[in-house]
Each structure stands twice: as C-alpha cells, then as structure tokens.
Short mmCIF file of C-alpha atoms and ligand atoms in Angstrom, two decimals:
data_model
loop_
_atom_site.label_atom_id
_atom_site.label_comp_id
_atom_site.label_asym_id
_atom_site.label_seq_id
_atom_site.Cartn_x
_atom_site.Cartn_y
_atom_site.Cartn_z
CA UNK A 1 0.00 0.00 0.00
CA UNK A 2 1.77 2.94 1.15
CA UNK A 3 3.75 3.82 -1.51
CA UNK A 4 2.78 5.28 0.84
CA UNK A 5 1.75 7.79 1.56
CA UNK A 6 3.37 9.07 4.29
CA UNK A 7 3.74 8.20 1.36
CA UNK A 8 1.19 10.74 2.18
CA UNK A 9 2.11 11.18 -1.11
CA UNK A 10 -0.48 13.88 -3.39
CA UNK A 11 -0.56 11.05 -6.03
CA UNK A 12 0.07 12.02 -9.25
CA UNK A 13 -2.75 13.00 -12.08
CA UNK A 14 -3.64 10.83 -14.36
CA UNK A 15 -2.22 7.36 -14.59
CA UNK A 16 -2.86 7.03 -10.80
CA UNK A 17 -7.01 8.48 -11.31
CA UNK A 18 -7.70 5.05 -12.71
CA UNK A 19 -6.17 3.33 -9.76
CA UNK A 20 -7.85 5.06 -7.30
CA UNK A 21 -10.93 4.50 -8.94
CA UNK A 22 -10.27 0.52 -9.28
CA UNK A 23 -8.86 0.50 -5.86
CA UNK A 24 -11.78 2.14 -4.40
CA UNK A 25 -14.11 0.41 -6.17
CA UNK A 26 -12.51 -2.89 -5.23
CA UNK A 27 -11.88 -1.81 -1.57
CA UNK A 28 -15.66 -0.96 -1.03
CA UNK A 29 -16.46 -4.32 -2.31
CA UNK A 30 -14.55 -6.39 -0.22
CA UNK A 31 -15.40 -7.49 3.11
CA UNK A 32 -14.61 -5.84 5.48
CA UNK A 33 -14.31 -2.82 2.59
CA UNK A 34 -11.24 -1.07 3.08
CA UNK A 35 -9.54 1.82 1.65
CA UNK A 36 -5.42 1.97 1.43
CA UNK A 37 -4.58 4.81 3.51
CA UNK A 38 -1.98 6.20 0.44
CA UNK A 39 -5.58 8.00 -0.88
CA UNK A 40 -5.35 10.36 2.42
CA UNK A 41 -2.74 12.30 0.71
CA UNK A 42 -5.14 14.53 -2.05
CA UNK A 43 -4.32 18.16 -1.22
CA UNK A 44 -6.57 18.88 1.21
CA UNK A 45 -5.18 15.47 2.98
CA UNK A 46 -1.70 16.02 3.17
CA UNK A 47 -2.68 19.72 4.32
CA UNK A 48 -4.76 17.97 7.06
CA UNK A 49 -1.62 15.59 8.34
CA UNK A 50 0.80 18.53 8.31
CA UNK A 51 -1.69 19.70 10.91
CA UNK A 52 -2.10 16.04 12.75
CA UNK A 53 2.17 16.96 13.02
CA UNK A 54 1.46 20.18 14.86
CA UNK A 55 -1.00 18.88 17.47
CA UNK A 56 -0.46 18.13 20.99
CA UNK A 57 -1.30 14.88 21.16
CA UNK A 58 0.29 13.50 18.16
CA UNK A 59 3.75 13.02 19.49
CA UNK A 60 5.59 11.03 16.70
CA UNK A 61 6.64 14.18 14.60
CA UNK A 62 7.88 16.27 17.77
CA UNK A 63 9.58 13.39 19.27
CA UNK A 64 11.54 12.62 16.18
CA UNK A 65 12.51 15.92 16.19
CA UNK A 66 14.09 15.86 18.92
CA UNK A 67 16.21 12.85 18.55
CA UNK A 68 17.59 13.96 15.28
CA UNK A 69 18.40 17.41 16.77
CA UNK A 70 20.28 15.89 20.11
CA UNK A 71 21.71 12.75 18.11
CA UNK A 72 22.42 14.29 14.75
CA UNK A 73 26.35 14.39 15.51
CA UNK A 74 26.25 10.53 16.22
CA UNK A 75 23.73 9.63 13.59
CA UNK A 76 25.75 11.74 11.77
CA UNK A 77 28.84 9.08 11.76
CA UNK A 78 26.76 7.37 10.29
CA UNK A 79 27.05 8.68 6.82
CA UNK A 80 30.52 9.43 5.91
CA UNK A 81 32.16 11.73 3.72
CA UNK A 82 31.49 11.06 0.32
CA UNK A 83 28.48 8.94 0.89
CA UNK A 84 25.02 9.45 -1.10
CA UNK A 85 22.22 9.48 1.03
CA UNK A 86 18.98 8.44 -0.39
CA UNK A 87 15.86 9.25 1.60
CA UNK A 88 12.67 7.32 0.88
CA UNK A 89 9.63 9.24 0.47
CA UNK A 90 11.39 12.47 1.04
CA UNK A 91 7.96 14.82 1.50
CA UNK A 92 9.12 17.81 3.41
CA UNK A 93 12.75 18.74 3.83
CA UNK A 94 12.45 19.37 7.79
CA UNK A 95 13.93 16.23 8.72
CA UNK A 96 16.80 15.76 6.36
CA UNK A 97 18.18 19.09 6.78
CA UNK A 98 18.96 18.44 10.42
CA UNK A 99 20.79 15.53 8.71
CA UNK A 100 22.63 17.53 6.24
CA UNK A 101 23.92 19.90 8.67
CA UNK A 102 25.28 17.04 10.83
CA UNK A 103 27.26 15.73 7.94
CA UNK A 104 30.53 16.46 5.72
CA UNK A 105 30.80 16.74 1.97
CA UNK A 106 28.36 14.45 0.17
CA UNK A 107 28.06 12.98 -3.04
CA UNK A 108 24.60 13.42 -3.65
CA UNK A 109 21.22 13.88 -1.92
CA UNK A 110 18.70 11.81 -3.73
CA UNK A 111 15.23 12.48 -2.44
CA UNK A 112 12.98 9.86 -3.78
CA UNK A 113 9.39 10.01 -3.70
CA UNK A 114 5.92 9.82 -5.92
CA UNK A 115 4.85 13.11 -6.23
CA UNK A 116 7.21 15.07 -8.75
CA UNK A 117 5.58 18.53 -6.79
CA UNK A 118 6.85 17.48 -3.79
CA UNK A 119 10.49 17.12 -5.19
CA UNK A 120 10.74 20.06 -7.10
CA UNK A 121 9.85 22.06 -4.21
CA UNK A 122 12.29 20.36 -2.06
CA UNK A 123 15.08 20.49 -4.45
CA UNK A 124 14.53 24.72 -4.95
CA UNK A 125 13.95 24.62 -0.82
CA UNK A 126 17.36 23.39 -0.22
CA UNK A 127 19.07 25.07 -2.97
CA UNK A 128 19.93 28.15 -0.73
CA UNK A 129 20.90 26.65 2.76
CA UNK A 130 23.26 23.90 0.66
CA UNK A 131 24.92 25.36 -2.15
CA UNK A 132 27.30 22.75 -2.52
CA UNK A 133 25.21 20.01 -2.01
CA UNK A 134 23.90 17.92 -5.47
CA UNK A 135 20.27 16.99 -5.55
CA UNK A 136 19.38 14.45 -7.86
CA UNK A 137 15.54 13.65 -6.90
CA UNK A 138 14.11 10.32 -8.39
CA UNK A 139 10.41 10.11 -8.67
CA UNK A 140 9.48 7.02 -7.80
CA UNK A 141 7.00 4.39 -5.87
CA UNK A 142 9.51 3.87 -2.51
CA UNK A 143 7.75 0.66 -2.09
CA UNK A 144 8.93 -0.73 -5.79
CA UNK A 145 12.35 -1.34 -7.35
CA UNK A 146 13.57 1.40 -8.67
CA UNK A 147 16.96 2.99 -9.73
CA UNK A 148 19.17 5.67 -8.61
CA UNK A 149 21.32 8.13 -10.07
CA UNK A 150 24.92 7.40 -11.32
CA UNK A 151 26.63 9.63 -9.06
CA UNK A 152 24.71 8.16 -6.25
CA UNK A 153 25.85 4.83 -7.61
CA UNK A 154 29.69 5.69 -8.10
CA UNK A 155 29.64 6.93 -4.43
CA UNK A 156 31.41 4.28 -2.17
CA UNK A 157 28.60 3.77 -0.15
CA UNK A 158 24.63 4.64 0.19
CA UNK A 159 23.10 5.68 3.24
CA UNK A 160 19.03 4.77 3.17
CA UNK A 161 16.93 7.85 5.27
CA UNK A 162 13.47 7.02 5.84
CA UNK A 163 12.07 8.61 8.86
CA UNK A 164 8.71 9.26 10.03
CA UNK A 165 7.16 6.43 11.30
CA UNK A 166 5.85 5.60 7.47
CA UNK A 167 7.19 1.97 7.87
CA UNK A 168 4.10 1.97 10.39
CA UNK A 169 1.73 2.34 7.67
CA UNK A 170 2.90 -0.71 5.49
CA UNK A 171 1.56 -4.25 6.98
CA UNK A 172 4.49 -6.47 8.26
CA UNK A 173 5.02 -8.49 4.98
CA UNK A 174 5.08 -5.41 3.27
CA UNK A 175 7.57 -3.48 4.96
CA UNK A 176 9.53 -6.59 4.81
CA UNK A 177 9.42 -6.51 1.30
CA UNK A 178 10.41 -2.57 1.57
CA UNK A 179 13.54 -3.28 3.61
CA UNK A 180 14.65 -6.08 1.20
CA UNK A 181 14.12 -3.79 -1.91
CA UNK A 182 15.40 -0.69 0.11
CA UNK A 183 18.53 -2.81 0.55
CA UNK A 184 18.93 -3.93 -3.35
CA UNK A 185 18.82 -0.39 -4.11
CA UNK A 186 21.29 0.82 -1.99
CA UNK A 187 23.54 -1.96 -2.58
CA UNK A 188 26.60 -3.42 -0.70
CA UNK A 189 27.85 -1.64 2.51
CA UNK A 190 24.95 0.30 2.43
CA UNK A 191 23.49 1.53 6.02
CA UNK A 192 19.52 2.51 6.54
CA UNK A 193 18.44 4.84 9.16
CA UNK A 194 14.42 4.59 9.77
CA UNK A 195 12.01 6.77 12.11
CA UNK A 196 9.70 4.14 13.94
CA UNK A 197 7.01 5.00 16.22
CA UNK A 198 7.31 2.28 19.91
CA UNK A 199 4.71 0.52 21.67
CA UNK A 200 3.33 2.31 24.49
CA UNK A 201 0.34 2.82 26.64
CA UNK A 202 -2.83 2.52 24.92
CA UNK A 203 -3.95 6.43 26.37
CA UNK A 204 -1.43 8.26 24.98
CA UNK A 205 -1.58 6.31 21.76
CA UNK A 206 -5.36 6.33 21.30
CA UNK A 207 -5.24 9.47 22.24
CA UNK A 208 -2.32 10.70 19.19
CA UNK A 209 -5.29 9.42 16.68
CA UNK A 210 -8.38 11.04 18.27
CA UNK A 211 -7.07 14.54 18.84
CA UNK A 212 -9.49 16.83 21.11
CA UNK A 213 -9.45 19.69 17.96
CA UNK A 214 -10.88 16.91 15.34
CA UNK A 215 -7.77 17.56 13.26
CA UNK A 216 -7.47 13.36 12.78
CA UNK A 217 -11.26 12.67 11.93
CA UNK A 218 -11.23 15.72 9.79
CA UNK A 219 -8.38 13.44 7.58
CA UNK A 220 -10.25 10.55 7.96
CA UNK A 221 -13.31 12.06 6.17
CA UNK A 222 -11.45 13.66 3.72
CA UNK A 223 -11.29 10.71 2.07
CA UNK A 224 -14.98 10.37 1.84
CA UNK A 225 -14.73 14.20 0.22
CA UNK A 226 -12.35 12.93 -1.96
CA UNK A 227 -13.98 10.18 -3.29
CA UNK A 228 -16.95 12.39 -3.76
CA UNK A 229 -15.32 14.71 -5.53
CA UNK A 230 -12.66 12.44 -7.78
CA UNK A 231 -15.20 9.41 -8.26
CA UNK A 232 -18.65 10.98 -8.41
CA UNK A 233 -19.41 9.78 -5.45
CA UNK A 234 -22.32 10.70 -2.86
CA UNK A 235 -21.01 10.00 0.73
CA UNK A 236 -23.21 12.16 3.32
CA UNK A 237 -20.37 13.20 5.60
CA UNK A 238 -22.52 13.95 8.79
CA UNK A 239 -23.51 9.94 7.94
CA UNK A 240 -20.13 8.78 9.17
CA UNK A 241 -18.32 9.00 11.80
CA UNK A 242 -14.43 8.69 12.72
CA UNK A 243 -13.17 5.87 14.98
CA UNK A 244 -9.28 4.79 15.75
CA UNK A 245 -8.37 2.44 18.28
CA UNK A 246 -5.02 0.74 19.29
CA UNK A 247 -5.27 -2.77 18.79
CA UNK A 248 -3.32 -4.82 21.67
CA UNK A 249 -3.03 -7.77 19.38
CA UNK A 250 -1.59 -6.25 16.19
CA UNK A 251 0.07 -3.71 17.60
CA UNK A 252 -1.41 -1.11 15.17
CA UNK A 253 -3.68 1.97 15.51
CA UNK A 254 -6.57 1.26 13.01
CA UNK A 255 -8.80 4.03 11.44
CA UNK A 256 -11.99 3.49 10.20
CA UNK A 257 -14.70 5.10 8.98
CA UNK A 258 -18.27 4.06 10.56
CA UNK A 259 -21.39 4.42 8.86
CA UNK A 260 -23.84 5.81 11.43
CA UNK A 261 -27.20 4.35 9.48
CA UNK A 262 -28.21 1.42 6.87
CA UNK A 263 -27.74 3.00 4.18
CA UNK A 264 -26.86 2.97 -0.08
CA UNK A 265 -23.87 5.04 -1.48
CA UNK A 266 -22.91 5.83 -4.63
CA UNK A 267 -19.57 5.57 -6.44
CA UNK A 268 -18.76 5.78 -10.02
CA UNK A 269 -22.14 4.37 -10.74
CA UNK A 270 -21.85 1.45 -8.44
CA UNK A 271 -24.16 1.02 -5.38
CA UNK A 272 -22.73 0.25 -2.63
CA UNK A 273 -24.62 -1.06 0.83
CA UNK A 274 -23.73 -0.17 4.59
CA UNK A 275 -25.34 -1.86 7.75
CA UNK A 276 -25.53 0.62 10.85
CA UNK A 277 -21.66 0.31 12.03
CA UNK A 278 -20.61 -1.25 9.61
CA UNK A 279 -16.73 0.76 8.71
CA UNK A 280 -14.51 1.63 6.16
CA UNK A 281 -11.24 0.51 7.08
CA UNK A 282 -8.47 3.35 6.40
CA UNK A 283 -5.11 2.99 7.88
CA UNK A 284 -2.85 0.49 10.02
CA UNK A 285 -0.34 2.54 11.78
CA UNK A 286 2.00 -0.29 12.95
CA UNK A 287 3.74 -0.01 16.12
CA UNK A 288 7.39 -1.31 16.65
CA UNK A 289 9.58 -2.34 19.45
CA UNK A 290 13.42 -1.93 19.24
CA UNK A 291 13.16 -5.87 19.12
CA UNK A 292 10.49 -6.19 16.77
CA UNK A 293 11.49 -3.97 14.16
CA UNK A 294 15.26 -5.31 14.44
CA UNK A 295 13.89 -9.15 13.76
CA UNK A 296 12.09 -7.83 10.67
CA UNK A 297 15.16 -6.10 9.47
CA UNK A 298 17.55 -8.93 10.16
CA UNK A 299 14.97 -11.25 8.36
CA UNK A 300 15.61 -8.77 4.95
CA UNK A 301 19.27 -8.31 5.34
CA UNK A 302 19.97 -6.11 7.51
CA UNK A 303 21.84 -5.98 10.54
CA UNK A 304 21.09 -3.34 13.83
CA UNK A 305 24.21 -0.92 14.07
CA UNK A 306 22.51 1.84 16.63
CA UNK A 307 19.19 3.17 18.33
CA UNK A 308 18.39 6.33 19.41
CA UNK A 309 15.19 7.08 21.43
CA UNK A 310 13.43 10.10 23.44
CA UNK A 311 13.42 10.22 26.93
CA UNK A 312 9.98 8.75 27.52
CA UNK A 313 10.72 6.17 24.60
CA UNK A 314 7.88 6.82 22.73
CA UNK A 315 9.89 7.14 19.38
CA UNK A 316 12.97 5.70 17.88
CA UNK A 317 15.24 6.08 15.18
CA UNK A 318 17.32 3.25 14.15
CA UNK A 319 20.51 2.31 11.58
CA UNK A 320 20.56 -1.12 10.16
CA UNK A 321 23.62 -2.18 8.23
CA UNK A 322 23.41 -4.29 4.77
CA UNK A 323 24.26 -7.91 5.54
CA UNK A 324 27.50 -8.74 3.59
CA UNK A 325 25.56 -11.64 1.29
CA UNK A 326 23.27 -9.02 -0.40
CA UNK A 327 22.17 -9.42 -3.98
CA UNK A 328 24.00 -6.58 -6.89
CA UNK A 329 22.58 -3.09 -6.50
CA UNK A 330 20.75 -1.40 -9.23
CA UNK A 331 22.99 0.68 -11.33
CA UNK A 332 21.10 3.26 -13.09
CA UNK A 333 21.51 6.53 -15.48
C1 AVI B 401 2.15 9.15 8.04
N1 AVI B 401 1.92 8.25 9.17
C2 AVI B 401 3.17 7.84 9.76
C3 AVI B 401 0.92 8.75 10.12
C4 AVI B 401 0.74 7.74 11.29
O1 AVI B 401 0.82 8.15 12.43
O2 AVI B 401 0.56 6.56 11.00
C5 AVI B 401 -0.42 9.00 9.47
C6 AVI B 401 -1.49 9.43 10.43
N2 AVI B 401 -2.70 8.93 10.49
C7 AVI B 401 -3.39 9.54 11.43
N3 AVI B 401 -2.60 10.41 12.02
C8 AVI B 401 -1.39 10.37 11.41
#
C-alpha cells in the first residue's frame, strides 16, 4: 500500500485516477471494505496531516525531532564523507536538513518520492541553505524497485533515510518486502536509518489518533470528500463517523470510517450497501519495538548498528547495516 503515503504522497494526475478509482471500487467491495490509507494524501489530505504533526497529542513528529536534533552528531557518523544518502519518500525537507547539517561533503542527496511537486519544491527549498550540495531527486513508488542516479551509484557507499514512522503504515510483509528492496537499491555496505514509532500505553496512543481539535477525523473524512469529488461519489459526511483504536493484538492503531445508518452510497455508478456500524477501514499505523522492528530487518538483510530514542521512549530512530551476502545493487543513469 503505502507507496505510501506518508507516502502521504499527493498522487500524481492521471495514470494514478484510474487506480484510485479501481482501488476504491474494489476496496468498497470487499469485506470488510477497506480503503489503502496512500488516498489520504489529495491536497486537502496532506494539508490535514501537516496539521495532525502540529498537534499536541500526536507526538511522533515532535519526538523525532528531537532525537535527530540531540543525536544528529552521532547519527551523523553514520554517513561518511562522500556517501550518497537516499531518503525514501522524502515529502518535506524538515527532517533531512537536520541531517545535512550534521554531515561532511556528500556525493549526492537523492530524495525519492511519488509526487514530482513534492520534489521540485524540495530540491529549490534546499538550494539556498546547501549550495554545494547535489540533488538528484528520483520520482518514484519507494515501495517498488527502482533505480538511482549514477553519481549516487559511483559513491562508495549509500546511506538509506526514511524517517517518520511511514514503515508503520505498510503491513508487516510489506515493509519486509520494503527493507529487502530498500537494501537492493542501496547496494553493498549500504546503512539505513528509519524513524519508527514504539509501543506504548494505549492512552497516549489512542489518544495521538483522536485529537481533542478533530484535526485526525477531519483526515479521515477527507477521504470520503475525496472520493466524492474524484469518483462521483455521494457520501453524506454527517452519515459517518471517525473511529481509531489501538489494537493490543496487532500492535497497530486502526482508522476506520463508521457508517452511522443502513444506508446505499454511490460511487462511479456502483451502489454500494452499509449496515448501521458497519466501517470503512483506512489505515494500520504499525507499532514497533526496538526488538520487533530489528527481527524484521535482520529477516531482509539487515543488521542493527545503533538506536536512538526520546526520553519517555515513545519514538525511535534506528541504523541497520546491509548484511554482507546481499544481492548486486541497481545501477542506473
Ligand atoms: C504518516 N503516518 C506515519 C501517520 C501515522 O501516524 O501513521 C499518518 C497518520 N494517520 C493519522 N494520524 C497520522
């Protein structure tokens, strides 16, 4: 799914219209009917999340922060001179240039995400507060192989970046398969750093994802608003409600959508039924353990090689080395 959004990303016009459509259609007939939370991200949606970032209960964004900012000179030796650093689903620059700052020369940034928008801006963003620095942005589905840059290639290594917690929103086997294609791209020697949200108590995590303001069920919706809008839909918004809930079990937040009445929707000409309470499902946000997200890594080829967390461990950031028996890397122009 996420090609994610945090992958969050606006998806681009038309090749991607008829996918939404299919996967919507296809979603809302399923059972339970589900939508993949990468359609959050229209506009309006990624608007909305930049919002969920500023909020006081959603801690993830802040906490991260604050590692980077205290850690950055030893997640910093992490990436030495002459390295490319690649950062998966780059969005906003905020994060990386804390990064950048930490480090010495490098041979390229590569920001590499869906939305070509996103990567101009980024790019001309930069430009003035790094000069020096070359920025060769790939647009491309982070969750698929795909291949970088020469100069990235001809560096002697390739540092992965992918912070944010947006592993979170893949399921298991999926981020699985993301580590194992995140390490074919990057190629031998190559080190990944990744933002992952931690287990914690159920208050403070239920309450991240059902903010006092309405901020989180205002995303949620926007879906419905988008699907309206993009698919000819006819949603009633005042007809559905919001609900997210840690699951103990899974170790995920889940948002749904929950129709408040039995009722008959329309979308793209196709009728579509919903009992009283019966939900939309929108978005796994997994949560990982130091442990946890360390077996999945070793299980694609990785090895741990550091951990940083905030004082109340709520959040973590942590660097995974390439196992030495990794397949060739991609070599592209
Ligand atoms: C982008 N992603 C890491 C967010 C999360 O926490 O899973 C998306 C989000 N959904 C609701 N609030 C934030």
């Amino acid at each position: 799914m996420v090609a994610l959004a945090r992958s969050r990303r606006i998806q681009t016009q038309s090749d991607d219209e008829s996918a939404f459509e299919a996967d919507v259609l296809s979603g809302l007939g399923a059972t339970p009917k589900r939508v993949a939370a990468k359609y959050f991200y229209d506009a309006t949606g990624s608007l909305l999340f930049e919002r969920i970032t500023e909020l006081p209960e959603y801690y993830p964004t802040r906490c991260e922060m604050t590692i980077l900012r205290d850690r950055a000179a030893d997640i910093a030796k992490l990436i030495p001179q002459g390295a490319a650093l690649v950062e998966f689903g780059s969005g906003s620059s905020k994060k990386v240039r804390i990064v950048l700052e930490a480090v010495r020369r490098l041979a390229a940034y590569v920001p590499v995400d869906i939305c070509a928008e996103m990567l101009e801006q980024e790019a001309v963003d930069l430009q003035p507060d790094f000069p020096q620095l070359k920025v060769l942005p790939v647009q491309a589905d982070i969750a698929q192989p795909f291949r970088l840059p020469a100069p990235a290639m001809a560096a002697p290594m390739r540092v992965g970046f992918f912070p944010g917690s947006t592993i979170g929103n893949f399921e298991p086997h999926e981020a699985a398969a993301f580590l194992r294609n995140a390490g074919r791209i990057l190629g031998k020697g190559a080190t990944l750093i990744i933002g992952a949200d931690l287990i914690k108590p159920v208050e403070i995590l239920n309450a991240a994802y059902n903010d006092a303001a309405g901020v989180t069920a205002a995303f949620n919706l926007n879906l419905l608003v988008r699907i309206n809008r993009e698919l000819g839909g006819d949603f009633k918004l005042d007809t559905f409600e919001h609900h997210a809930f840690y699951n103990r079990e899974r170790h995920r937040i889940e948002m749904h959508l929950a129709s408040l009445k039995r009722q008959k929707v329309k979308v793209s000409g196709e009728t579509i039924e919903f009992r009283t309470g019966e939900t939309i499902h929108t978005e796994n946000s997994y949560k990982y353990s130091i442990e946890s997200l360390g077996a999945l890594a070793r299980g694609a080829g990785w090895q741990p090689a550091g951990v940083w967390t905030d004082e109340r461990n709520y959040f973590s950031i942590q660097a995974f080395t390439l196992s030495e028996r990794r397949t060739t890397p991609q070599v592209g122009g």
